[in-house]
Short mmCIF file of C-alpha atoms in Angstrom, two decimals:
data_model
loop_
_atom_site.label_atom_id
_atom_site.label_comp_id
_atom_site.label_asym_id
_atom_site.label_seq_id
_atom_site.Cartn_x
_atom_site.Cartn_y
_atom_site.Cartn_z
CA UNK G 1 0.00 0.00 0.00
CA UNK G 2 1.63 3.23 -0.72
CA UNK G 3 2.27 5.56 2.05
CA UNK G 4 1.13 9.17 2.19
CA UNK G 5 4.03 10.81 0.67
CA UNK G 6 4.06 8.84 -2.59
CA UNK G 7 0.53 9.78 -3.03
CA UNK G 8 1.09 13.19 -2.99
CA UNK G 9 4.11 12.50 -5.66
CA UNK G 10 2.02 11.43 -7.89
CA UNK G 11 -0.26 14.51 -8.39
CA UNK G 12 2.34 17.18 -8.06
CA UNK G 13 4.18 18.79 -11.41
CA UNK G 14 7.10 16.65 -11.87
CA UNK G 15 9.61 20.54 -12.77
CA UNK G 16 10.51 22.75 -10.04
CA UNK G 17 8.89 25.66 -11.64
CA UNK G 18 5.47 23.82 -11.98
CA UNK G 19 6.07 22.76 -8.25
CA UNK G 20 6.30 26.34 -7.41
CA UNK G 21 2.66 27.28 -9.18
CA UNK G 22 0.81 24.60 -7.43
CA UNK G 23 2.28 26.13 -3.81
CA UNK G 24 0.89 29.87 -5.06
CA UNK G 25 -2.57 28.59 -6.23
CA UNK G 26 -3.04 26.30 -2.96
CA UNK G 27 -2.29 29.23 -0.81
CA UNK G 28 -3.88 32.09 -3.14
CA UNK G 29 -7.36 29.66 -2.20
CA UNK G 30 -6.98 29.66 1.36
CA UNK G 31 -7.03 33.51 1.42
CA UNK G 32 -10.33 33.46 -0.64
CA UNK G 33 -11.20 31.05 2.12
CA UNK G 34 -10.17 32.96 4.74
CA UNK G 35 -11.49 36.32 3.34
CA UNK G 36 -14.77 36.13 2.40
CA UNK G 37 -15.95 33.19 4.16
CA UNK G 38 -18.44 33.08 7.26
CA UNK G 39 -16.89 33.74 10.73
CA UNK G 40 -13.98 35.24 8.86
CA UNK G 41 -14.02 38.63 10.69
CA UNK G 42 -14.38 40.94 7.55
CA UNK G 43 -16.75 43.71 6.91
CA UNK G 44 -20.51 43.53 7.94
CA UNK G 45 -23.10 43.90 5.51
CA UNK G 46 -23.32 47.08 4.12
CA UNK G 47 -27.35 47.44 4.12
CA UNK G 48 -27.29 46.84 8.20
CA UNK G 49 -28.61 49.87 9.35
CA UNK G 50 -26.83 51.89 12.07
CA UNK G 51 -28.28 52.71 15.72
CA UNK G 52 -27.79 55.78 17.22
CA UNK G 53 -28.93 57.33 21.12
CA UNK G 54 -28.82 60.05 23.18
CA UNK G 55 -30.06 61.14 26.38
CA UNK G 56 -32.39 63.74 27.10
CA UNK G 57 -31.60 67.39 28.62
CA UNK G 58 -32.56 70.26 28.92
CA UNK G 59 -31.26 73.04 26.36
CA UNK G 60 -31.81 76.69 24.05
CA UNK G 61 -34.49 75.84 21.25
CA UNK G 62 -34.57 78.53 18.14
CA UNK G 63 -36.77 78.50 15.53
CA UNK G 64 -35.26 80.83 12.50
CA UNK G 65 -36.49 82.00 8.85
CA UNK G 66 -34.22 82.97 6.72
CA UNK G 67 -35.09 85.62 3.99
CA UNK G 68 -33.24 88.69 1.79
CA UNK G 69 -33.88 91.94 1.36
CA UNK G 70 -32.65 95.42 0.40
CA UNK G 71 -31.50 97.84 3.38
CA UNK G 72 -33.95 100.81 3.71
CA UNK G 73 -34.28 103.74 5.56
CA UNK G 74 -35.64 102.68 8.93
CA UNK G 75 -36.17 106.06 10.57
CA UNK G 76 -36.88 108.62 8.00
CA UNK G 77 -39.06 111.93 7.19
CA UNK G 78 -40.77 112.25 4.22
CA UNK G 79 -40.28 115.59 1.92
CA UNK G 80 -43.75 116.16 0.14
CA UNK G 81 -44.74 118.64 -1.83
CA UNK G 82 -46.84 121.33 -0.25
CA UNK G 83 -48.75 122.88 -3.11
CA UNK G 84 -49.63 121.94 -7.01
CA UNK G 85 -46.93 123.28 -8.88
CA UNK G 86 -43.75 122.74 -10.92
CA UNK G 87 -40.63 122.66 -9.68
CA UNK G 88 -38.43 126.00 -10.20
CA UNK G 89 -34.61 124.40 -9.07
CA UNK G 90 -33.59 121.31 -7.08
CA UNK G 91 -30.38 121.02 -5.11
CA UNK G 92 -29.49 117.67 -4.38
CA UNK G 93 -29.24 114.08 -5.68
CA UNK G 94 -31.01 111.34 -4.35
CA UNK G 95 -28.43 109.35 -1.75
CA UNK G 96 -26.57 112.85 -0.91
CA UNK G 97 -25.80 113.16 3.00
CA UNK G 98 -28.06 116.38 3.82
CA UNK G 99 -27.97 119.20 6.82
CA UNK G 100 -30.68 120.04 8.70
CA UNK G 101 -32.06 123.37 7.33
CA UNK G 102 -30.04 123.03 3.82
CA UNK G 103 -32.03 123.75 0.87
CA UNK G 104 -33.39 120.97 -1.36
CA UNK G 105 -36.07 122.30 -4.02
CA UNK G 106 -37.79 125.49 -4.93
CA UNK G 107 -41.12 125.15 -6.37
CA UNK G 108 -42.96 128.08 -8.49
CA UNK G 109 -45.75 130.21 -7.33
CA UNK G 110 -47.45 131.60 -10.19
CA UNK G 111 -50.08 128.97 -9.33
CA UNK G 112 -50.43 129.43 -5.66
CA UNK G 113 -50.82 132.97 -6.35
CA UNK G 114 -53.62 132.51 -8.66
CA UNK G 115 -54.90 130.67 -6.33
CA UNK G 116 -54.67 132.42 -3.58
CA UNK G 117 -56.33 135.58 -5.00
CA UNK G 118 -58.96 133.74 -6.04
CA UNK G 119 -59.53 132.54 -2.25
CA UNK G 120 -59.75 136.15 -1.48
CA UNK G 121 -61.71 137.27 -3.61
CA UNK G 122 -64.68 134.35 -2.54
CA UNK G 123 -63.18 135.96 1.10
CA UNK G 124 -64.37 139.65 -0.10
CA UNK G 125 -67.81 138.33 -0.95
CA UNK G 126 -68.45 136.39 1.84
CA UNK G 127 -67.58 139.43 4.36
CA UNK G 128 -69.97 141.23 2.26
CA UNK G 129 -72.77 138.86 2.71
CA UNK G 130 -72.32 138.61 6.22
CA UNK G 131 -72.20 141.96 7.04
CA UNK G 132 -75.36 142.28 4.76
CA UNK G 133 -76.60 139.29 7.19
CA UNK G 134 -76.00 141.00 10.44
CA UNK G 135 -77.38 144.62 9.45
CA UNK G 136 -80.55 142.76 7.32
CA UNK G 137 -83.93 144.04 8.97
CA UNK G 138 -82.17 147.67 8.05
CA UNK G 139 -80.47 146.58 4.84
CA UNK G 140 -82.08 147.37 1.22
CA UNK G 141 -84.22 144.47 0.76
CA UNK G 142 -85.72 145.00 3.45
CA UNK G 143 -86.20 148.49 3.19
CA UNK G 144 -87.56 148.13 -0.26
CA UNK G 145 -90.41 145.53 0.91
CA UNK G 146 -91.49 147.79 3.31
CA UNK G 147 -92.01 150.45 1.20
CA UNK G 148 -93.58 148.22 -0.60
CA UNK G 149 -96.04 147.59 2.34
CA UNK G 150 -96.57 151.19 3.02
CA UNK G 151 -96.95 152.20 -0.52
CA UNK G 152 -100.09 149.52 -0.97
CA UNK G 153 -101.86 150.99 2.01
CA UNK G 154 -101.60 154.38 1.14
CA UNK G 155 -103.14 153.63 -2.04
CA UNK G 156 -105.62 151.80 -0.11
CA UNK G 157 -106.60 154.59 1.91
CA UNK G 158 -107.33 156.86 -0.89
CA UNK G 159 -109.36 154.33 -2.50
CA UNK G 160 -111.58 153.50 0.20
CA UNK G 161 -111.50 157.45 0.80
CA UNK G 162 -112.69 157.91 -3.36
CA UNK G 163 -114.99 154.73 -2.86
CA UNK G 164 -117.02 157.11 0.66
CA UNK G 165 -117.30 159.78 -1.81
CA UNK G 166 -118.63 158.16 -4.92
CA UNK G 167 -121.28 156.41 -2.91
CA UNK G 168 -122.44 159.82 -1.54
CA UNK G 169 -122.66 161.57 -5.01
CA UNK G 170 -124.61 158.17 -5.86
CA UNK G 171 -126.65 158.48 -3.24
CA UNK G 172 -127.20 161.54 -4.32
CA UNK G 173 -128.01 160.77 -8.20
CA UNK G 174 -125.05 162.64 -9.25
CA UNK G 175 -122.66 160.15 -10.28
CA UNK G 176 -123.46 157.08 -12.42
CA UNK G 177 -123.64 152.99 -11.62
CA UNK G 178 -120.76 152.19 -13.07
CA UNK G 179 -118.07 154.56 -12.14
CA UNK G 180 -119.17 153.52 -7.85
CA UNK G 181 -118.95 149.90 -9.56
CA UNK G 182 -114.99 150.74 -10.81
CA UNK G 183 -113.96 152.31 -7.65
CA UNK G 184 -115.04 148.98 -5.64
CA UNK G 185 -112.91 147.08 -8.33
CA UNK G 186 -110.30 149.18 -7.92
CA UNK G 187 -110.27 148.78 -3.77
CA UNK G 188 -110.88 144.88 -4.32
CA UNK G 189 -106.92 145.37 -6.45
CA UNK G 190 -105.30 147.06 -3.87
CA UNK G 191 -106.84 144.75 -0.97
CA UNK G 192 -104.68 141.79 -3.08
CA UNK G 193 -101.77 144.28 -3.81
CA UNK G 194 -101.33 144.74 0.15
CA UNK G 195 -101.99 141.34 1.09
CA UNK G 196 -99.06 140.28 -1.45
CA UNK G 197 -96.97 143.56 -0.26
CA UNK G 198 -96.95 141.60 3.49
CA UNK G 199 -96.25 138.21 2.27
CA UNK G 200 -92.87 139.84 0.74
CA UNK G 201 -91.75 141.48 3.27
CA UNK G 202 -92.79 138.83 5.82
CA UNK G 203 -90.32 136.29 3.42
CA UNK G 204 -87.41 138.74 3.37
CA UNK G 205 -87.27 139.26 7.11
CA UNK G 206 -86.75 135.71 7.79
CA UNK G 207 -84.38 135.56 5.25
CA UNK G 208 -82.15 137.27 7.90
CA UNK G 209 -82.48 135.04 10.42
CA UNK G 210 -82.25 131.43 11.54
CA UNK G 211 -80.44 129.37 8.80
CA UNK G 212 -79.43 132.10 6.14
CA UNK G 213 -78.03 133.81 8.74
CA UNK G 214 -75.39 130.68 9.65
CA UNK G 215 -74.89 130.06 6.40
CA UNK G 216 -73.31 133.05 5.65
CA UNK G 217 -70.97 132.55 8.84
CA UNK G 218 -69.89 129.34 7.58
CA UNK G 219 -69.47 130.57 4.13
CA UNK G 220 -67.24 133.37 5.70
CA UNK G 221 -65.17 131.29 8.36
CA UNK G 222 -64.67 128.85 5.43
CA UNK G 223 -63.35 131.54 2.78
CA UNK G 224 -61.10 133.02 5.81
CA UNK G 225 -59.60 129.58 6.21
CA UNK G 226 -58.72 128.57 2.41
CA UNK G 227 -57.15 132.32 2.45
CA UNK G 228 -55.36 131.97 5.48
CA UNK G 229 -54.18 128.26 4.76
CA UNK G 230 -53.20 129.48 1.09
CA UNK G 231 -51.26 132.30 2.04
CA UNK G 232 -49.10 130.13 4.50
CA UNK G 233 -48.23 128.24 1.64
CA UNK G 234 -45.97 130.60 -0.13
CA UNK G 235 -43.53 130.13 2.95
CA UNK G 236 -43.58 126.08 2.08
CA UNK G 237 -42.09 126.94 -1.06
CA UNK G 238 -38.49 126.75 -0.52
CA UNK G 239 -38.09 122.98 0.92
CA UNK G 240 -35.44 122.78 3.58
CA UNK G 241 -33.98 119.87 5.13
CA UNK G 242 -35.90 118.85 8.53
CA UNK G 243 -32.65 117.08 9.75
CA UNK G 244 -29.63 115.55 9.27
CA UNK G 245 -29.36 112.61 6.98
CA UNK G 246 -29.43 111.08 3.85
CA UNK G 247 -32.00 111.70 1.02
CA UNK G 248 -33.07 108.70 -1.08
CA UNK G 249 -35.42 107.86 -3.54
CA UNK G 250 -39.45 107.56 -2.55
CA UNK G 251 -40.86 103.83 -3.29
CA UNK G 252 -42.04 103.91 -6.28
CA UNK G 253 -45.04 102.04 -7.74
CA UNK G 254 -46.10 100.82 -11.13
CA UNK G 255 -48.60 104.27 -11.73
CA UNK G 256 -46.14 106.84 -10.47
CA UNK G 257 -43.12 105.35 -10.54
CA UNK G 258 -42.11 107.31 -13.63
CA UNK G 259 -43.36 110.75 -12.17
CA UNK G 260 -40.84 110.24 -9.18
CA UNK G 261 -37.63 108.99 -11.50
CA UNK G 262 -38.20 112.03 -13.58
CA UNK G 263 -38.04 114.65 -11.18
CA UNK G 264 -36.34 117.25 -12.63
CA UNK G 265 -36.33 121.06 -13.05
CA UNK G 266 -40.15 122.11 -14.41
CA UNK G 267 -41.45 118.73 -13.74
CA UNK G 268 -44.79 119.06 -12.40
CA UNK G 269 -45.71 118.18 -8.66
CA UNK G 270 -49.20 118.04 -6.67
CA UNK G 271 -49.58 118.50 -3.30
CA UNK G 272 -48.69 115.83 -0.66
CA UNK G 273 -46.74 114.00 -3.59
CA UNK G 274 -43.48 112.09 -1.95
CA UNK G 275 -40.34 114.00 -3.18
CA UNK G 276 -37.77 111.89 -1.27
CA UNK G 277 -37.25 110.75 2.02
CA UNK G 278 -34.48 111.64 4.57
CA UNK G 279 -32.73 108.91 6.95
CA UNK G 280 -31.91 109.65 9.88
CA UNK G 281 -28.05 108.92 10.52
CA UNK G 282 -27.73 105.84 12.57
CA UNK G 283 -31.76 104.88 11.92
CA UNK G 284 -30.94 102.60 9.11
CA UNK G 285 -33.72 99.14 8.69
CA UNK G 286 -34.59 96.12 6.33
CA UNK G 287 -37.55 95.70 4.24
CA UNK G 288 -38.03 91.86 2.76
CA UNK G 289 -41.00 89.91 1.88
CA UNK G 290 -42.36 87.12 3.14
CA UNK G 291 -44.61 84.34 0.92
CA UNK G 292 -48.38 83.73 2.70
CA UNK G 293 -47.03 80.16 4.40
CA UNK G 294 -44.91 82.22 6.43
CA UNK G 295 -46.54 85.52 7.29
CA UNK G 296 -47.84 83.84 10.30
CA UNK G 297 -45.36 82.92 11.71
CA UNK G 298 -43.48 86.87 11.76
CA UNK G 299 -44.60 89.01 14.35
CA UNK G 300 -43.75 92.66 15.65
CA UNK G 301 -41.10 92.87 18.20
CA UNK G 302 -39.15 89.55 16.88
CA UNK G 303 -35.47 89.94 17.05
CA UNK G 304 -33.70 89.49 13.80
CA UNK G 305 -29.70 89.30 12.56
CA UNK G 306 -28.68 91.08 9.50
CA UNK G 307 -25.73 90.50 6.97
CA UNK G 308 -25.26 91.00 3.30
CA UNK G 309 -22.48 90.67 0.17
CA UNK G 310 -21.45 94.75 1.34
CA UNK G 311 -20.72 94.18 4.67
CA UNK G 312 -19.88 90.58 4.96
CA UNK G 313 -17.84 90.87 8.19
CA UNK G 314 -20.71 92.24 9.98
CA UNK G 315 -23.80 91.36 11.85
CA UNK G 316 -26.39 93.76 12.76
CA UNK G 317 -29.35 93.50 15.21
CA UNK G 318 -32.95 94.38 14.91
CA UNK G 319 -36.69 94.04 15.52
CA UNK G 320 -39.32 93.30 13.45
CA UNK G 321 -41.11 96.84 13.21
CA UNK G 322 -44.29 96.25 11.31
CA UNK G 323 -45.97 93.26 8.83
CA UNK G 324 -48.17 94.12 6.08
CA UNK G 325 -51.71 93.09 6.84
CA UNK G 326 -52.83 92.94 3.06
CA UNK G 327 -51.10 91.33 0.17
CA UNK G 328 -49.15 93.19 -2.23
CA UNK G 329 -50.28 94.41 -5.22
CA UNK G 330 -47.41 93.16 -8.04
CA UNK G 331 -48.36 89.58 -6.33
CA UNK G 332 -51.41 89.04 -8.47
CA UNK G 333 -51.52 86.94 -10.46
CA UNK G 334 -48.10 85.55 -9.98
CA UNK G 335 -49.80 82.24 -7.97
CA UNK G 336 -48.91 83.12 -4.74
CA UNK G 337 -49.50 85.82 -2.16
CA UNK G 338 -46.55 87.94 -1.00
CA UNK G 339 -46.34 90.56 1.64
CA UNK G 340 -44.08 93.44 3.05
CA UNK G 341 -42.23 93.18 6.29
CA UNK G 342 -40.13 95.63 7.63
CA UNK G 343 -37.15 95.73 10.74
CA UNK G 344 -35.43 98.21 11.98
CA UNK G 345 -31.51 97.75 13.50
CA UNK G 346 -29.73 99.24 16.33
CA UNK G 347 -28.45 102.12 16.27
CA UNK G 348 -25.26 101.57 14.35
CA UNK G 349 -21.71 102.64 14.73
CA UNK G 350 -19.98 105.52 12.99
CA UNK G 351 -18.32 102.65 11.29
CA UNK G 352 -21.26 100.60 10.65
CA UNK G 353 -22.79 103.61 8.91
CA UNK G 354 -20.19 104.12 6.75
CA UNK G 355 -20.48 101.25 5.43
CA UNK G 356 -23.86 100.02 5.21
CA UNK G 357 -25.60 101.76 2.67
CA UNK G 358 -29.62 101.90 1.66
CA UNK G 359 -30.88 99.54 -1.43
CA UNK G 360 -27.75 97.06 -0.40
CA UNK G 361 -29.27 92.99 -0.89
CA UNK G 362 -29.41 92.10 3.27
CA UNK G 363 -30.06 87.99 4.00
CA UNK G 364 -32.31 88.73 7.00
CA UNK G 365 -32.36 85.90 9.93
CA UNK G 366 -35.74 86.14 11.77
CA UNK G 367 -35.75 84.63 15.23
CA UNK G 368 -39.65 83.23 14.91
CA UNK G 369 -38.89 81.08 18.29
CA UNK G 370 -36.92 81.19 20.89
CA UNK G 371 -37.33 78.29 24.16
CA UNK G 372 -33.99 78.79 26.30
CA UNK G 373 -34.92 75.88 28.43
CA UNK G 374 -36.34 73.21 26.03
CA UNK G 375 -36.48 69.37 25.66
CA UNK G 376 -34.56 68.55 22.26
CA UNK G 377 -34.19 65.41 20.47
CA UNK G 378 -32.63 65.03 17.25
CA UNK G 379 -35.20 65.17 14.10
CA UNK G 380 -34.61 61.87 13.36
CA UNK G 381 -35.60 60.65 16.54
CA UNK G 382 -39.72 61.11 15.89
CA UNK G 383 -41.71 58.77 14.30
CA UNK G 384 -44.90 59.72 12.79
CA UNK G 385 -46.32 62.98 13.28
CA UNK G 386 -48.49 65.37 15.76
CA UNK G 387 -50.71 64.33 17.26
CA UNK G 388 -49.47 60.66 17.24
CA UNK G 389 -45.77 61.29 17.10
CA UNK G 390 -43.35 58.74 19.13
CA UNK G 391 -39.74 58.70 20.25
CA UNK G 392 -38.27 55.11 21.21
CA UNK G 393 -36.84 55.13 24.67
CA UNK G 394 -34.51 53.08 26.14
CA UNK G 395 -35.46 50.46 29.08
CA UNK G 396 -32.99 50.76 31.79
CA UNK G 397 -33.67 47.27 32.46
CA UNK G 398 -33.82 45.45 29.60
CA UNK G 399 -31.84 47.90 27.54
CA UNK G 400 -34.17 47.37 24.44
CA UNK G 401 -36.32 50.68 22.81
CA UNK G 402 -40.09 50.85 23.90
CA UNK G 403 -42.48 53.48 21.91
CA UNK G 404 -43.75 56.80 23.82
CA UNK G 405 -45.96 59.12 22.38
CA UNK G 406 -44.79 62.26 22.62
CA UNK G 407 -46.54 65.75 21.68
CA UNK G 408 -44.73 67.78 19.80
CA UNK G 409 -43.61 71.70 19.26
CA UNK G 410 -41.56 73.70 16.65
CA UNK G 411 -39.36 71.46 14.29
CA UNK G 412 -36.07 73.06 12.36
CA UNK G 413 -33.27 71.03 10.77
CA UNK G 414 -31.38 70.88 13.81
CA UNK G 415 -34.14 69.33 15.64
CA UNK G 416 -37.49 68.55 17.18
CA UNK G 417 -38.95 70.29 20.70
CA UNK G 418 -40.88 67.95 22.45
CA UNK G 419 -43.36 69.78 24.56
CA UNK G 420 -44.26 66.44 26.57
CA UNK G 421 -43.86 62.83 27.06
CA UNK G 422 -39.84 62.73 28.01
CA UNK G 423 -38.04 63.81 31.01
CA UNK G 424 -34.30 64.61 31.19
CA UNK G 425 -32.16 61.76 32.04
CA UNK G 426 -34.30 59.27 29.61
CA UNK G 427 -32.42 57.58 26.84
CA UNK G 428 -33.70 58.02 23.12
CA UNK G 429 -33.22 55.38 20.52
CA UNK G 430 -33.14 55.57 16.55
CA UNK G 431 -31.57 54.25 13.44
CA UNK G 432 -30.06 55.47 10.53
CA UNK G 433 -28.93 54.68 7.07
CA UNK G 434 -25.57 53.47 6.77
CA UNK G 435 -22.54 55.31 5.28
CA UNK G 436 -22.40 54.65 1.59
CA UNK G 437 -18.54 52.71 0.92
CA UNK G 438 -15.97 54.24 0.27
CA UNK G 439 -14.49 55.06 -3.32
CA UNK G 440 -12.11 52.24 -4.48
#
């Protein structure tokens, strides 16, 4: 019976170089073996998924929108025009720094003076008539219906004097019929003549009192106040600077947006119209706009953090100041509703000023939510959502997760405040996906 050994003989390469290949595959085998077999100790599976935990405690909770904007003036006084007119010379350029009392504009007062004789001219009249008003049961209307009244019954008088006298000469047979019969017709005229005489005079006294009478006031008070408010108007028409700032450029809107770019030298103006605003130095703010899924959530009074491409080293504080209550008008039609939100900064430093300047592009953070002493778990953590929402928490004794409903608050990236259901010191369970491998 052969032995061992010779077996072996017999099925290796009989050349020391095919000896040699035999050795290499053998062992090149056992590695594959080794490597990827079961029990080998190489890589787990890559689709296992990973488990993660943390413990509960207490800690700050924000809740942050982030939106971009244009710097604006946050503090400013508006420049209007204070009459119709055109404009006679301007002296500055929209984003000059400005003094208080310097000179801006001069506007023309040919109209205003038109106007304003006008007013007292309708002032003139309506003395007239009241002074007419106050002296009327002695004025000329008067005077003329009650001559009126005395003329008819004088007339009167004779004719019932004629009408004694005619009847005694026809008593008499001296006279005839028909000339008695005339001077009764007559008497029957002036009876109606009188009558109507008393009726007129009767109407133009009360035209002097009562009503008329406070009409004529009003009219006067009101013609004294057009005059009065006219004539202050010619000292409105130099504009001076009500304080220190810069001057910029009013909003402008798609029907007069045109009318304020082209302000120029003889351009025409009406009153109240927005020449320019001035910002206050150091009063400086952010206007943005927020889409309707947010506008809720903004309030007045929220504290916000300011940076932008100008001024990228710095960060500037602020409050929310005021939120539109309607939508704006250039949303129509675009699909969704947007609206106009405003915040004004500190006051800045001399620095600060310097360089921040209006109409730069701001990214506005808006602190919505703020819980310094909150319960925060990780976002990945929750399963489900409110109402039903669960975390899995860790048995101390058993060390496996168990499901607790929790009830939720505000969620952000960074992660979910839970309002109830865990106390610090409990243990929080979750998994996640896997890494994806590496590159080879």
């Amino acid at each position: 019976m052969e032995d061992r050994s010779q077996r072996l003989k017999r099925f290796l390469p009989k050349t020391r170089r095919g000896r040699i290949a035999a050795t290499l595959a053998i062992l090149c085998g056992g590695l594959a073996i080794w490597w990827w077999g079961p029990g080998s100790g190489g890589t787990p599976s890559a689709t296992a998924p990973v488990e993660k935990s943390q413990v509960v405690k207490r800690e700050p909770f924000t809740s942050t929108l982030n939106v971009v904007g244009t710097i604006a003036p946050g503090s400013g006084i508006d420049i209007t025009a204070p009459f119709d007119g055109t404009v006679k010379s301007i002296s500055f350029s929209y984003g000059d720094l400005v003094n208080q009392g310097q000179v801006l504009a001069e506007l023309d007062l040919s109209e205003l003076l038109q106007s304003r004789n006008e007013a007292e001219s309708a002032y003139l009249k309506a003395v007239q008539a009241s002074e007419d008003m106050a002296s009327w049961t002695s004025g000329p209307e008067v005077s003329r219906a009650r001559r009126g009244v005395s003329t008819a019954m004088a007339e009167l008088s004779d004719t019932e004097n004629k009408m004694r006298e005619t009847k005694a000469l026809l008593d008499r047979g001296l006279v005839a019929r028909s000339e008695y019969d005339g001077v009764i017709q007559t008497q029957r005229s002036q009876r109606t003549s009188l009558v109507s005489a008393q009726e007129d005079l009767a109407t133009v006294l009360r035209r002097g009192l009562g009503p008329n009478r406070r009409l004529a006031e009003l009219d006067l008070k009101n013609a004294q106040l057009r005059l009065e408010k006219l004539t202050a108007q010619f000292g409105g028409a130099t504009l001076h600077a009500p304080d220190d700032g810069i001057i910029v450029r009013p909003p402008t809107g798609p029907a007069d947006g045109a009318a304020n770019d082209a302000l120029h030298v003889g351009s025409r103006v009406s009153k109240g119209q927005l020449l320019g605003t001035i910002a206050r130095a150091g009063g400086l703010g952010v206007s943005f706009r927020l889409d309707e899924a947010d506008i809720n959530r903004i309030k007045t009074g929220m504290q916000v953090m300011v940076t932008g491409p100008g001024f990228s080293d710095l960060s500037l504080a602020g409050q929310i100041s005021s939120v539109a209550g309607e939508a704006g008008k250039e949303s129509a039609g675009a699909g969704k509703a947007s609206f106009t939100a405003t915040a004004r900064l500190n006051a800045l430093t001399p620095e600060q000023a310097r360089r921040v300047k209006i109409g730069m592009t701001a990214t506005i953070i808006v602190i919505a939510y703020s819980n310094p002493n909150a319960i925060v778990v990780p976002p990945e953590a929750v399963q489900g959502a409110a109402p039903t929402a669960t975390v899995m928490v860790r048995d101390r004794k058993t060390g496996k997760g168990v499901p607790k409903t929790v009830q939720l608050g505000l969620v952000s990236p960074t992660g979910a405040e839970i309002l109830s259901g865990l106390k610090p010191g409990e243990e929080v369970m979750w998994s996640v996906a896997p890494p994806p491998p590496a590159a080879p």
